[in-house]
Amino acid sequence: MKSVRKERILITGPFGQIGSELVPALQERYGKENVIALGHVTIPDWYDGKMVTGDVRHLDSMKKIVQENSITQIYHLASLLSATGESKPSMAWDINMTGLKNVLDLAVEFRLRVFWPSSIAVFGPTTPKENTPQSTVLEPTTMYGVTKLAGEVLCQYYHLKFGVDVRSLRYPGIISWKAEPGGGTTDYAVTIFYDAIQKGRYECFVRESTVLPMMYMDDAIKATLQLMEAPSNKIKVRTSYNLAAISFSAKELELEIQKKMPGLKVTYRPDNRQEIADSWPMSIDDSTARGDWGWKHDFDLPLMTKVMIEELTQKLSR
Ligand code: AKB
C-alpha cells in the first residue's frame, strides 16, 4: 500500500507481539524513514528501519526523541501484560502508568495523535460475561486491569481537558505467529500452535471450558490502522473501544487444530492464570466500534487456525 499522508511515527514496545506486526504495517503505509522504533533491551534481527533507544518512564529523554525526530504520532505499546503484572505489580504500575502519562504530556506539548492499547482486562468478575457492553461495570481484579482502567480514564481526561487526539482499543487475546506473546493470560491460544507443530502435544494452563474473546493479528492491525486514520469526528469514545472478533473455549480450539493435526494431544492443568481468565468476559459487544468507524473482522476460528498452522509450520522449518 502507498504512503497516505506525511506522518512521523514513534512506536514504543515495537518488538513485542503486536509491535512486531504493527511496525512493518506502519512502514509500508507511511514509509520506512517515517517510522521510528523506540528500542529498549533487545533488537530482533528481522528489524530493518530507524531506531532510537529510550525508556518510556523518562520524560526528558522521550521529549528529546520527539523533538529531534519531529514526531507527529505515537503508538504507545510498551506495557507489562496480565500474568507478569501479577508477579510484578509495582513494576506494572510504573511502566504502564508513568509511560502513558509521559506520552500524554508530550501529546499536549507537541500536538501528537496517540494510539494506546487497552484490553479486555479492564473488565472484572462483576462485569456481564456475555456480550459485554461498551459502557458497563469496570472493576478489574488484576494490576494489569487496574492500569488499563486508570489509563482509559486518563486518556479521556487528556482529551477533554487538553484536546489530545488519543484513540484506544480494548484488545481481546491476540493470536499470531510472527512474534511470541509474553506474560499474558491469553498466551495459551498461541502456544498451543507451537507445541502442536513442534511436539504434537500441549499442556494447557486454563481449563478446557475456558472461553475468552480472541482475534487474529491481521484483524488487530487492521482495526488499529482504521481507528487511527478515521476522521476525528467519528471517534466518539475517548476511553477505549470494545473490539471483538471470535470467542471460543480452549477445547474448541483444540478440536479445530485436530481437524488439521489429528495426532495432537492436549491436557489441561490450570495454574494461577485460570483466576485471571475467569475474571474476564467470554464475549464482547463491539457494535459501537462497528457503528462509529466501520470496524469489521475477517478471521473466524477455522480461517485463523488454518493460517496459523500454515505460517507457523513454515516459520519453524526455516
Ligand atoms: C493478556 O492476556 O494479558 C493480554 C490481554 C488480553 O490484554 N493478551
Short mmCIF file of C-alpha atoms in Angstrom, two decimals, residues 76-202:
data_model
loop_
_atom_site.label_atom_id
_atom_site.label_comp_id
_atom_site.label_asym_id
_atom_site.label_seq_id
_atom_site.Cartn_x
_atom_site.Cartn_y
_atom_site.Cartn_z
CA HIS A 76 2.43 3.60 22.72
CA LEU A 77 2.51 -0.19 23.08
CA ALA A 78 5.13 -0.61 25.83
CA SER A 79 3.44 -2.36 28.75
CA LEU A 80 3.60 -5.35 31.09
CA LEU A 81 0.75 -7.83 30.49
CA SER A 82 -1.61 -9.56 32.92
CA ALA A 83 0.39 -12.56 34.17
CA THR A 84 3.67 -10.63 34.51
CA GLY A 85 1.75 -7.76 36.10
CA GLU A 86 0.52 -10.10 38.84
CA SER A 87 4.06 -11.20 39.69
CA LYS A 88 5.47 -7.63 39.46
CA PRO A 89 2.58 -5.31 40.37
CA SER A 90 4.72 -2.26 41.26
CA MET A 91 6.70 -2.51 38.08
CA ALA A 92 3.46 -2.92 36.10
CA TRP A 93 2.07 0.26 37.64
CA ASP A 94 5.31 2.14 36.98
CA ILE A 95 5.77 1.10 33.34
CA ASN A 96 2.10 1.14 32.37
CA MET A 97 1.06 4.37 34.11
CA THR A 98 4.21 6.53 34.09
CA GLY A 99 4.81 5.59 30.47
CA LEU A 100 1.27 6.57 29.42
CA LYS A 101 1.25 9.81 31.41
CA ASN A 102 4.56 10.83 29.80
CA VAL A 103 3.21 10.10 26.32
CA LEU A 104 0.04 12.10 27.02
CA ASP A 105 2.07 15.05 28.37
CA LEU A 106 4.19 15.01 25.22
CA ALA A 107 1.00 14.84 23.16
CA VAL A 108 -0.21 18.08 24.81
CA GLU A 109 3.09 19.85 24.20
CA PHE A 110 3.66 18.68 20.61
CA ARG A 111 0.02 18.19 19.45
CA LEU A 112 0.57 14.47 18.83
CA ARG A 113 -2.06 11.90 17.89
CA VAL A 114 -1.74 8.91 20.23
CA PHE A 115 -2.71 5.26 19.97
CA TRP A 116 -2.78 3.37 23.24
CA PRO A 117 -3.96 -0.22 23.67
CA SER A 118 -6.40 -1.07 26.41
CA SER A 119 -7.62 -4.64 26.92
CA ILE A 120 -10.47 -6.90 27.96
CA ALA A 121 -8.54 -6.89 31.26
CA VAL A 122 -10.33 -3.63 32.07
CA PHE A 123 -13.35 -5.81 32.91
CA GLY A 124 -13.68 -7.86 36.08
CA PRO A 125 -15.82 -10.51 37.78
CA THR A 126 -18.72 -8.08 38.30
CA THR A 127 -18.92 -7.21 34.57
CA PRO A 128 -21.59 -9.02 32.50
CA LYS A 129 -19.76 -12.03 30.98
CA GLU A 130 -21.55 -12.34 27.68
CA ASN A 131 -21.79 -9.68 25.01
CA THR A 132 -20.11 -7.28 27.40
CA PRO A 133 -21.38 -3.80 26.51
CA GLN A 134 -19.22 -0.77 25.69
CA SER A 135 -20.32 1.00 28.86
CA THR A 136 -20.53 -1.32 31.82
CA VAL A 137 -19.19 -2.13 35.28
CA LEU A 138 -15.38 -1.83 35.35
CA GLU A 139 -13.90 -3.44 38.46
CA PRO A 140 -10.76 -5.30 37.34
CA THR A 141 -9.04 -7.57 39.84
CA THR A 142 -5.54 -7.66 38.26
CA MET A 143 -2.89 -4.94 38.44
CA TYR A 144 -2.75 -5.00 34.64
CA GLY A 145 -6.52 -4.38 34.52
CA VAL A 146 -6.18 -1.61 37.10
CA THR A 147 -3.59 0.14 34.91
CA LYS A 148 -5.80 -0.29 31.85
CA LEU A 149 -8.81 1.20 33.63
CA ALA A 150 -6.79 4.09 35.04
CA GLY A 151 -5.18 4.55 31.61
CA GLU A 152 -8.55 4.72 29.86
CA VAL A 153 -9.85 7.48 32.10
CA LEU A 154 -6.52 9.28 31.90
CA CYS A 155 -6.77 9.26 28.08
CA GLN A 156 -10.30 10.62 28.25
CA TYR A 157 -9.20 13.27 30.74
CA TYR A 158 -6.39 14.47 28.44
CA HIS A 159 -8.83 14.58 25.55
CA LEU A 160 -11.43 16.59 27.47
CA LYS A 161 -9.02 18.88 29.28
CA PHE A 162 -6.29 19.44 26.66
CA GLY A 163 -7.90 18.29 23.40
CA VAL A 164 -5.41 15.43 22.92
CA ASP A 165 -6.39 13.24 19.97
CA VAL A 166 -5.90 9.95 21.78
CA ARG A 167 -7.51 6.77 20.46
CA SER A 168 -7.69 3.36 22.06
CA LEU A 169 -8.95 -0.22 21.61
CA ARG A 170 -9.74 -2.85 24.19
CA TYR A 171 -7.85 -5.69 22.52
CA PRO A 172 -9.00 -9.24 23.17
CA GLY A 173 -6.36 -12.04 23.21
CA ILE A 174 -4.34 -11.66 20.02
CA ILE A 175 -3.28 -14.77 18.10
CA SER A 176 -0.26 -14.51 15.82
CA TRP A 177 2.72 -16.48 14.51
CA LYS A 178 5.47 -13.89 13.89
CA ALA A 179 6.47 -13.00 17.47
CA GLU A 180 5.50 -14.99 20.52
CA PRO A 181 3.44 -13.24 23.16
CA GLY A 182 4.92 -12.94 26.63
CA GLY A 183 3.40 -12.62 30.06
CA GLY A 184 -0.28 -12.68 29.07
CA THR A 185 -3.17 -14.90 30.15
CA THR A 186 -4.43 -15.48 26.62
CA ASP A 187 -0.99 -16.79 25.53
CA TYR A 188 -2.22 -20.43 25.61
CA ALA A 189 -4.14 -19.78 22.39
CA VAL A 190 -0.79 -19.11 20.67
CA THR A 191 1.48 -21.58 22.50
CA ILE A 192 -0.84 -24.46 21.60
CA PHE A 193 0.11 -23.96 17.93
CA TYR A 194 3.87 -24.00 18.66
CA ASP A 195 3.60 -27.16 20.75
CA ALA A 196 1.22 -28.83 18.30
CA ILE A 197 3.75 -28.37 15.49
CA GLN A 198 6.93 -28.99 17.48
CA LYS A 199 5.85 -31.66 19.98
CA GLY A 200 2.44 -33.00 18.94
CA ARG A 201 1.15 -32.35 22.46
CA TYR A 202 0.27 -29.36 24.66
#
